[in-house]
């Protein structure tokens, strides 16, 4: 069972993490999904991009760390959430972010000291992960998919009905219901 892929050793919820998990014989892939502005099901644990794992196109982390962001004034935190909520970004915009390396200044990096970086890793879509796993294992892989929403922050989460319909559509089209 591969929780977010092999996140102790690989960048979480990425194709390299799922590939590593399948190579060591995982039967189940656990992943988290969010919905983009253009209703694409994206594999990501966080409805708002996590500064502990997300770098911009210049290779800079989006904030000093999650802990540092929490210490910022409320207005700055809200601006970060507005700017980096996945629900507010299209899939093409999200493709510019690199999630292949832990922010060395974060508690997250200290929690996973053995995670190896994979610079250039992007957040895949649910469809990409399903197709990758199906090709790699001959359709023997099982999936646990957690839909990430936050009812306390409706601007950063998809409406549950629309989200469920989008996930169902992908699973039905890929024939893995």
JSON list of C-alpha atoms in Angstrom, two decimals:
[
{"chain": "A", "resi": 1, "resn": "UNK", "atom": "CA", "xyz": [0.00, 0.00, 0.00]},
{"chain": "A", "resi": 2, "resn": "UNK", "atom": "CA", "xyz": [1.67, 3.20, -1.17]},
{"chain": "A", "resi": 3, "resn": "UNK", "atom": "CA", "xyz": [0.50, 6.26, 0.73]},
{"chain": "A", "resi": 4, "resn": "UNK", "atom": "CA", "xyz": [0.83, 9.23, -1.66]},
{"chain": "A", "resi": 5, "resn": "UNK", "atom": "CA", "xyz": [3.24, 7.03, -3.59]},
{"chain": "A", "resi": 6, "resn": "UNK", "atom": "CA", "xyz": [6.41, 6.39, -1.64]},
{"chain": "A", "resi": 7, "resn": "UNK", "atom": "CA", "xyz": [6.50, 9.81, -0.02]},
{"chain": "A", "resi": 8, "resn": "UNK", "atom": "CA", "xyz": [9.13, 8.83, 2.50]},
{"chain": "A", "resi": 9, "resn": "UNK", "atom": "CA", "xyz": [11.51, 8.40, -0.43]},
{"chain": "A", "resi": 10, "resn": "UNK", "atom": "CA", "xyz": [9.88, 10.14, -3.45]},
{"chain": "A", "resi": 11, "resn": "UNK", "atom": "CA", "xyz": [8.05, 13.43, -4.00]},
{"chain": "A", "resi": 12, "resn": "UNK", "atom": "CA", "xyz": [4.49, 12.72, -2.86]},
{"chain": "A", "resi": 13, "resn": "UNK", "atom": "CA", "xyz": [1.61, 12.30, -5.28]},
{"chain": "A", "resi": 14, "resn": "UNK", "atom": "CA", "xyz": [3.88, 12.39, -8.34]},
{"chain": "A", "resi": 15, "resn": "UNK", "atom": "CA", "xyz": [4.47, 9.88, -11.12]},
{"chain": "A", "resi": 16, "resn": "UNK", "atom": "CA", "xyz": [8.01, 9.19, -9.83]},
{"chain": "A", "resi": 17, "resn": "UNK", "atom": "CA", "xyz": [6.54, 8.31, -6.41]},
{"chain": "A", "resi": 18, "resn": "UNK", "atom": "CA", "xyz": [3.93, 6.00, -7.91]},
{"chain": "A", "resi": 19, "resn": "UNK", "atom": "CA", "xyz": [6.55, 4.42, -10.16]},
{"chain": "A", "resi": 20, "resn": "UNK", "atom": "CA", "xyz": [8.79, 3.72, -7.16]},
{"chain": "A", "resi": 21, "resn": "UNK", "atom": "CA", "xyz": [5.87, 2.21, -5.25]},
{"chain": "A", "resi": 22, "resn": "UNK", "atom": "CA", "xyz": [4.92, -0.08, -8.12]},
{"chain": "A", "resi": 23, "resn": "UNK", "atom": "CA", "xyz": [8.54, -1.16, -8.59]},
{"chain": "A", "resi": 24, "resn": "UNK", "atom": "CA", "xyz": [8.71, -2.48, -5.05]},
{"chain": "A", "resi": 25, "resn": "UNK", "atom": "CA", "xyz": [5.41, -4.30, -5.47]},
{"chain": "A", "resi": 26, "resn": "UNK", "atom": "CA", "xyz": [2.69, -2.05, -4.07]},
{"chain": "A", "resi": 27, "resn": "UNK", "atom": "CA", "xyz": [-0.76, -3.37, -4.92]},
{"chain": "A", "resi": 28, "resn": "UNK", "atom": "CA", "xyz": [-2.59, -0.23, -3.85]},
{"chain": "A", "resi": 29, "resn": "UNK", "atom": "CA", "xyz": [-1.88, 3.40, -4.72]},
{"chain": "A", "resi": 30, "resn": "UNK", "atom": "CA", "xyz": [-3.23, 6.02, -2.37]},
{"chain": "A", "resi": 31, "resn": "UNK", "atom": "CA", "xyz": [-3.58, 9.53, -3.74]},
{"chain": "A", "resi": 32, "resn": "UNK", "atom": "CA", "xyz": [-5.33, 12.77, -2.99]},
{"chain": "A", "resi": 33, "resn": "UNK", "atom": "CA", "xyz": [-7.15, 14.79, -5.63]},
{"chain": "A", "resi": 34, "resn": "UNK", "atom": "CA", "xyz": [-8.37, 18.35, -6.03]},
{"chain": "A", "resi": 35, "resn": "UNK", "atom": "CA", "xyz": [-10.30, 20.04, -8.81]},
{"chain": "A", "resi": 36, "resn": "UNK", "atom": "CA", "xyz": [-8.78, 22.78, -10.97]},
{"chain": "A", "resi": 37, "resn": "UNK", "atom": "CA", "xyz": [-10.54, 25.89, -12.28]},
{"chain": "A", "resi": 38, "resn": "UNK", "atom": "CA", "xyz": [-11.08, 24.09, -15.61]},
{"chain": "A", "resi": 39, "resn": "UNK", "atom": "CA", "xyz": [-12.54, 21.04, -13.80]},
{"chain": "A", "resi": 40, "resn": "UNK", "atom": "CA", "xyz": [-9.54, 18.76, -14.24]},
{"chain": "A", "resi": 41, "resn": "UNK", "atom": "CA", "xyz": [-8.95, 16.22, -11.47]},
{"chain": "A", "resi": 42, "resn": "UNK", "atom": "CA", "xyz": [-5.42, 16.93, -10.24]},
{"chain": "A", "resi": 43, "resn": "UNK", "atom": "CA", "xyz": [-3.43, 14.68, -7.92]},
{"chain": "A", "resi": 44, "resn": "UNK", "atom": "CA", "xyz": [-2.45, 16.86, -4.97]},
{"chain": "A", "resi": 45, "resn": "UNK", "atom": "CA", "xyz": [-2.88, 16.56, -1.23]},
{"chain": "A", "resi": 46, "resn": "UNK", "atom": "CA", "xyz": [-3.59, 20.23, -0.73]},
{"chain": "A", "resi": 47, "resn": "UNK", "atom": "CA", "xyz": [-6.41, 22.42, -2.05]},
{"chain": "A", "resi": 48, "resn": "UNK", "atom": "CA", "xyz": [-3.92, 25.30, -1.73]},
{"chain": "A", "resi": 49, "resn": "UNK", "atom": "CA", "xyz": [-0.37, 24.71, -3.04]},
{"chain": "A", "resi": 50, "resn": "UNK", "atom": "CA", "xyz": [1.92, 23.60, -0.22]},
{"chain": "A", "resi": 51, "resn": "UNK", "atom": "CA", "xyz": [4.99, 25.85, 0.14]},
{"chain": "A", "resi": 52, "resn": "UNK", "atom": "CA", "xyz": [6.92, 22.94, 1.63]},
{"chain": "A", "resi": 53, "resn": "UNK", "atom": "CA", "xyz": [6.91, 21.13, -1.72]},
{"chain": "A", "resi": 54, "resn": "UNK", "atom": "CA", "xyz": [6.02, 23.68, -4.41]},
{"chain": "A", "resi": 55, "resn": "UNK", "atom": "CA", "xyz": [8.45, 25.83, -6.39]},
{"chain": "A", "resi": 56, "resn": "UNK", "atom": "CA", "xyz": [7.71, 28.35, -9.10]},
{"chain": "A", "resi": 57, "resn": "UNK", "atom": "CA", "xyz": [9.19, 28.38, -12.61]},
{"chain": "A", "resi": 58, "resn": "UNK", "atom": "CA", "xyz": [12.36, 30.02, -11.26]},
{"chain": "A", "resi": 59, "resn": "UNK", "atom": "CA", "xyz": [12.89, 27.28, -8.70]},
{"chain": "A", "resi": 60, "resn": "UNK", "atom": "CA", "xyz": [11.84, 29.36, -5.68]},
{"chain": "A", "resi": 61, "resn": "UNK", "atom": "CA", "xyz": [9.60, 27.92, -2.99]},
{"chain": "A", "resi": 62, "resn": "UNK", "atom": "CA", "xyz": [6.29, 29.76, -2.79]},
{"chain": "A", "resi": 63, "resn": "UNK", "atom": "CA", "xyz": [6.95, 30.73, 0.84]},
{"chain": "A", "resi": 64, "resn": "UNK", "atom": "CA", "xyz": [9.73, 30.22, 3.36]},
{"chain": "A", "resi": 65, "resn": "UNK", "atom": "CA", "xyz": [7.80, 27.23, 4.76]},
{"chain": "A", "resi": 66, "resn": "UNK", "atom": "CA", "xyz": [4.29, 26.33, 5.88]},
{"chain": "A", "resi": 67, "resn": "UNK", "atom": "CA", "xyz": [5.27, 27.19, 9.44]},
{"chain": "A", "resi": 68, "resn": "UNK", "atom": "CA", "xyz": [6.61, 30.59, 8.37]},
{"chain": "A", "resi": 69, "resn": "UNK", "atom": "CA", "xyz": [3.46, 31.26, 6.36]},
{"chain": "A", "resi": 70, "resn": "UNK", "atom": "CA", "xyz": [1.32, 30.55, 9.42]},
{"chain": "A", "resi": 71, "resn": "UNK", "atom": "CA", "xyz": [3.22, 33.25, 11.32]},
{"chain": "A", "resi": 72, "resn": "UNK", "atom": "CA", "xyz": [2.47, 35.89, 8.69]},
{"chain": "A", "resi": 73, "resn": "UNK", "atom": "CA", "xyz": [-0.38, 38.38, 9.19]},
{"chain": "A", "resi": 74, "resn": "UNK", "atom": "CA", "xyz": [-3.84, 37.06, 8.32]},
{"chain": "A", "resi": 75, "resn": "UNK", "atom": "CA", "xyz": [-4.08, 39.28, 5.24]},
{"chain": "A", "resi": 76, "resn": "UNK", "atom": "CA", "xyz": [-0.88, 37.79, 3.81]},
{"chain": "A", "resi": 77, "resn": "UNK", "atom": "CA", "xyz": [-2.07, 34.24, 4.48]},
{"chain": "A", "resi": 78, "resn": "UNK", "atom": "CA", "xyz": [-5.38, 34.98, 2.76]},
{"chain": "A", "resi": 79, "resn": "UNK", "atom": "CA", "xyz": [-3.55, 36.49, -0.21]},
{"chain": "A", "resi": 80, "resn": "UNK", "atom": "CA", "xyz": [-1.41, 33.33, -0.46]},
{"chain": "A", "resi": 81, "resn": "UNK", "atom": "CA", "xyz": [-4.54, 31.14, -0.37]},
{"chain": "A", "resi": 82, "resn": "UNK", "atom": "CA", "xyz": [-6.24, 33.29, -3.01]},
{"chain": "A", "resi": 83, "resn": "UNK", "atom": "CA", "xyz": [-3.21, 33.21, -5.29]},
{"chain": "A", "resi": 84, "resn": "UNK", "atom": "CA", "xyz": [-2.39, 29.51, -4.91]},
{"chain": "A", "resi": 85, "resn": "UNK", "atom": "CA", "xyz": [-5.78, 27.80, -4.48]},
{"chain": "A", "resi": 86, "resn": "UNK", "atom": "CA", "xyz": [-5.86, 24.99, -7.03]},
{"chain": "A", "resi": 87, "resn": "UNK", "atom": "CA", "xyz": [-9.54, 25.69, -7.65]},
{"chain": "A", "resi": 88, "resn": "UNK", "atom": "CA", "xyz": [-8.56, 29.15, -8.90]},
{"chain": "A", "resi": 89, "resn": "UNK", "atom": "CA", "xyz": [-5.92, 27.89, -11.33]},
{"chain": "A", "resi": 90, "resn": "UNK", "atom": "CA", "xyz": [-6.26, 26.10, -14.67]},
{"chain": "A", "resi": 91, "resn": "UNK", "atom": "CA", "xyz": [-4.36, 22.89, -15.34]},
{"chain": "A", "resi": 92, "resn": "UNK", "atom": "CA", "xyz": [-2.01, 24.70, -17.75]},
{"chain": "A", "resi": 93, "resn": "UNK", "atom": "CA", "xyz": [-1.16, 27.23, -15.03]},
{"chain": "A", "resi": 94, "resn": "UNK", "atom": "CA", "xyz": [-0.49, 24.48, -12.50]},
{"chain": "A", "resi": 95, "resn": "UNK", "atom": "CA", "xyz": [1.93, 22.79, -14.91]},
{"chain": "A", "resi": 96, "resn": "UNK", "atom": "CA", "xyz": [4.48, 25.52, -14.23]},
{"chain": "A", "resi": 97, "resn": "UNK", "atom": "CA", "xyz": [4.93, 24.44, -10.61]},
{"chain": "A", "resi": 98, "resn": "UNK", "atom": "CA", "xyz": [7.63, 21.95, -9.61]},
{"chain": "A", "resi": 99, "resn": "UNK", "atom": "CA", "xyz": [6.79, 19.62, -6.70]},
{"chain": "A", "resi": 100, "resn": "UNK", "atom": "CA", "xyz": [9.87, 17.43, -6.93]},
{"chain": "A", "resi": 101, "resn": "UNK", "atom": "CA", "xyz": [11.86, 18.66, -3.95]},
{"chain": "A", "resi": 102, "resn": "UNK", "atom": "CA", "xyz": [11.15, 19.30, -0.28]},
{"chain": "A", "resi": 103, "resn": "UNK", "atom": "CA", "xyz": [11.75, 22.76, 1.08]},
{"chain": "A", "resi": 104, "resn": "UNK", "atom": "CA", "xyz": [14.87, 22.18, 3.24]},
{"chain": "A", "resi": 105, "resn": "UNK", "atom": "CA", "xyz": [13.71, 24.84, 5.74]},
{"chain": "A", "resi": 106, "resn": "UNK", "atom": "CA", "xyz": [10.45, 23.04, 6.48]},
{"chain": "A", "resi": 107, "resn": "UNK", "atom": "CA", "xyz": [9.38, 20.64, 9.21]},
{"chain": "A", "resi": 108, "resn": "UNK", "atom": "CA", "xyz": [8.16, 18.42, 6.38]},
{"chain": "A", "resi": 109, "resn": "UNK", "atom": "CA", "xyz": [11.72, 17.99, 5.09]},
{"chain": "A", "resi": 110, "resn": "UNK", "atom": "CA", "xyz": [12.88, 17.09, 8.60]},
{"chain": "A", "resi": 111, "resn": "UNK", "atom": "CA", "xyz": [10.08, 14.51, 8.84]},
{"chain": "A", "resi": 112, "resn": "UNK", "atom": "CA", "xyz": [11.16, 12.86, 5.55]},
{"chain": "A", "resi": 113, "resn": "UNK", "atom": "CA", "xyz": [14.97, 13.19, 5.54]},
{"chain": "A", "resi": 114, "resn": "UNK", "atom": "CA", "xyz": [15.41, 10.28, 3.11]},
{"chain": "A", "resi": 115, "resn": "UNK", "atom": "CA", "xyz": [13.15, 11.65, 0.38]},
{"chain": "A", "resi": 116, "resn": "UNK", "atom": "CA", "xyz": [15.17, 12.05, -2.80]},
{"chain": "A", "resi": 117, "resn": "UNK", "atom": "CA", "xyz": [14.46, 15.02, -5.06]},
{"chain": "A", "resi": 118, "resn": "UNK", "atom": "CA", "xyz": [13.13, 14.66, -8.58]},
{"chain": "A", "resi": 119, "resn": "UNK", "atom": "CA", "xyz": [13.48, 18.15, -9.96]},
{"chain": "A", "resi": 120, "resn": "UNK", "atom": "CA", "xyz": [10.90, 18.89, -12.61]},
{"chain": "A", "resi": 121, "resn": "UNK", "atom": "CA", "xyz": [8.22, 16.61, -11.13]},
{"chain": "A", "resi": 122, "resn": "UNK", "atom": "CA", "xyz": [4.76, 18.01, -11.76]},
{"chain": "A", "resi": 123, "resn": "UNK", "atom": "CA", "xyz": [1.34, 17.34, -10.26]},
{"chain": "A", "resi": 124, "resn": "UNK", "atom": "CA", "xyz": [-0.25, 14.75, -12.54]},
{"chain": "A", "resi": 125, "resn": "UNK", "atom": "CA", "xyz": [-3.93, 14.41, -13.31]},
{"chain": "A", "resi": 126, "resn": "UNK", "atom": "CA", "xyz": [-5.91, 11.47, -11.97]},
{"chain": "A", "resi": 127, "resn": "UNK", "atom": "CA", "xyz": [-6.21, 10.20, -15.54]},
{"chain": "A", "resi": 128, "resn": "UNK", "atom": "CA", "xyz": [-2.41, 10.27, -15.98]},
{"chain": "A", "resi": 129, "resn": "UNK", "atom": "CA", "xyz": [-1.84, 8.30, -12.77]},
{"chain": "A", "resi": 130, "resn": "UNK", "atom": "CA", "xyz": [-4.48, 5.72, -13.63]},
{"chain": "A", "resi": 131, "resn": "UNK", "atom": "CA", "xyz": [-3.10, 5.20, -17.13]},
{"chain": "A", "resi": 132, "resn": "UNK", "atom": "CA", "xyz": [0.47, 5.03, -15.85]},
{"chain": "A", "resi": 133, "resn": "UNK", "atom": "CA", "xyz": [-0.38, 2.43, -13.19]},
{"chain": "A", "resi": 134, "resn": "UNK", "atom": "CA", "xyz": [-2.54, 0.40, -15.54]},
{"chain": "A", "resi": 135, "resn": "UNK", "atom": "CA", "xyz": [0.27, 0.22, -18.14]},
{"chain": "A", "resi": 136, "resn": "UNK", "atom": "CA", "xyz": [2.91, -0.56, -15.53]},
{"chain": "A", "resi": 137, "resn": "UNK", "atom": "CA", "xyz": [1.01, -3.38, -13.83]},
{"chain": "A", "resi": 138, "resn": "UNK", "atom": "CA", "xyz": [-1.33, -4.78, -16.44]},
{"chain": "A", "resi": 139, "resn": "UNK", "atom": "CA", "xyz": [-4.42, -3.47, -14.64]},
{"chain": "A", "resi": 140, "resn": "UNK", "atom": "CA", "xyz": [-3.67, -5.13, -11.30]},
{"chain": "A", "resi": 141, "resn": "UNK", "atom": "CA", "xyz": [-3.25, -1.91, -9.34]},
{"chain": "A", "resi": 142, "resn": "UNK", "atom": "CA", "xyz": [-5.98, -0.78, -6.97]},
{"chain": "A", "resi": 143, "resn": "UNK", "atom": "CA", "xyz": [-6.60, 2.85, -6.12]},
{"chain": "A", "resi": 144, "resn": "UNK", "atom": "CA", "xyz": [-7.62, 4.71, -3.00]},
{"chain": "A", "resi": 145, "resn": "UNK", "atom": "CA", "xyz": [-8.59, 8.23, -3.96]},
{"chain": "A", "resi": 146, "resn": "UNK", "atom": "CA", "xyz": [-9.24, 10.88, -1.35]},
{"chain": "A", "resi": 147, "resn": "UNK", "atom": "CA", "xyz": [-11.10, 13.95, -2.56]},
{"chain": "A", "resi": 148, "resn": "UNK", "atom": "CA", "xyz": [-9.71, 17.01, -0.78]},
{"chain": "A", "resi": 149, "resn": "UNK", "atom": "CA", "xyz": [-12.15, 19.76, 0.07]},
{"chain": "A", "resi": 150, "resn": "UNK", "atom": "CA", "xyz": [-12.41, 22.32, 2.83]},
{"chain": "A", "resi": 151, "resn": "UNK", "atom": "CA", "xyz": [-15.96, 23.43, 3.62]},
{"chain": "A", "resi": 152, "resn": "UNK", "atom": "CA", "xyz": [-14.56, 26.21, 5.81]},
{"chain": "A", "resi": 153, "resn": "UNK", "atom": "CA", "xyz": [-12.81, 27.70, 2.77]},
{"chain": "A", "resi": 154, "resn": "UNK", "atom": "CA", "xyz": [-15.25, 27.33, -0.12]},
{"chain": "A", "resi": 155, "resn": "UNK", "atom": "CA", "xyz": [-13.18, 29.54, -2.41]},
{"chain": "A", "resi": 156, "resn": "UNK", "atom": "CA", "xyz": [-10.29, 27.07, -2.29]},
{"chain": "A", "resi": 157, "resn": "UNK", "atom": "CA", "xyz": [-12.35, 23.90, -2.72]},
{"chain": "A", "resi": 158, "resn": "UNK", "atom": "CA", "xyz": [-14.60, 22.55, -5.42]},
{"chain": "A", "resi": 159, "resn": "UNK", "atom": "CA", "xyz": [-18.30, 22.11, -4.72]},
{"chain": "A", "resi": 160, "resn": "UNK", "atom": "CA", "xyz": [-18.66, 18.46, -3.61]},
{"chain": "A", "resi": 161, "resn": "UNK", "atom": "CA", "xyz": [-21.23, 17.53, -6.28]},
{"chain": "A", "resi": 162, "resn": "UNK", "atom": "CA", "xyz": [-19.15, 18.92, -9.15]},
{"chain": "A", "resi": 163, "resn": "UNK", "atom": "CA", "xyz": [-16.01, 17.36, -7.71]},
{"chain": "A", "resi": 164, "resn": "UNK", "atom": "CA", "xyz": [-17.62, 13.91, -7.34]},
{"chain": "A", "resi": 165, "resn": "UNK", "atom": "CA", "xyz": [-18.98, 14.09, -10.88]},
{"chain": "A", "resi": 166, "resn": "UNK", "atom": "CA", "xyz": [-15.53, 14.97, -12.28]},
{"chain": "A", "resi": 167, "resn": "UNK", "atom": "CA", "xyz": [-13.83, 12.10, -10.41]},
{"chain": "A", "resi": 168, "resn": "UNK", "atom": "CA", "xyz": [-16.56, 9.67, -11.43]},
{"chain": "A", "resi": 169, "resn": "UNK", "atom": "CA", "xyz": [-16.25, 10.74, -15.08]},
{"chain": "A", "resi": 170, "resn": "UNK", "atom": "CA", "xyz": [-12.51, 10.00, -15.13]},
{"chain": "A", "resi": 171, "resn": "UNK", "atom": "CA", "xyz": [-12.92, 6.63, -13.41]},
{"chain": "A", "resi": 172, "resn": "UNK", "atom": "CA", "xyz": [-15.76, 5.63, -15.71]},
{"chain": "A", "resi": 173, "resn": "UNK", "atom": "CA", "xyz": [-13.90, 6.69, -18.85]},
{"chain": "A", "resi": 174, "resn": "UNK", "atom": "CA", "xyz": [-10.84, 4.76, -17.72]},
{"chain": "A", "resi": 175, "resn": "UNK", "atom": "CA", "xyz": [-12.92, 1.68, -16.92]},
{"chain": "A", "resi": 176, "resn": "UNK", "atom": "CA", "xyz": [-11.83, 1.25, -13.31]},
{"chain": "A", "resi": 177, "resn": "UNK", "atom": "CA", "xyz": [-15.06, 1.74, -11.35]}
]
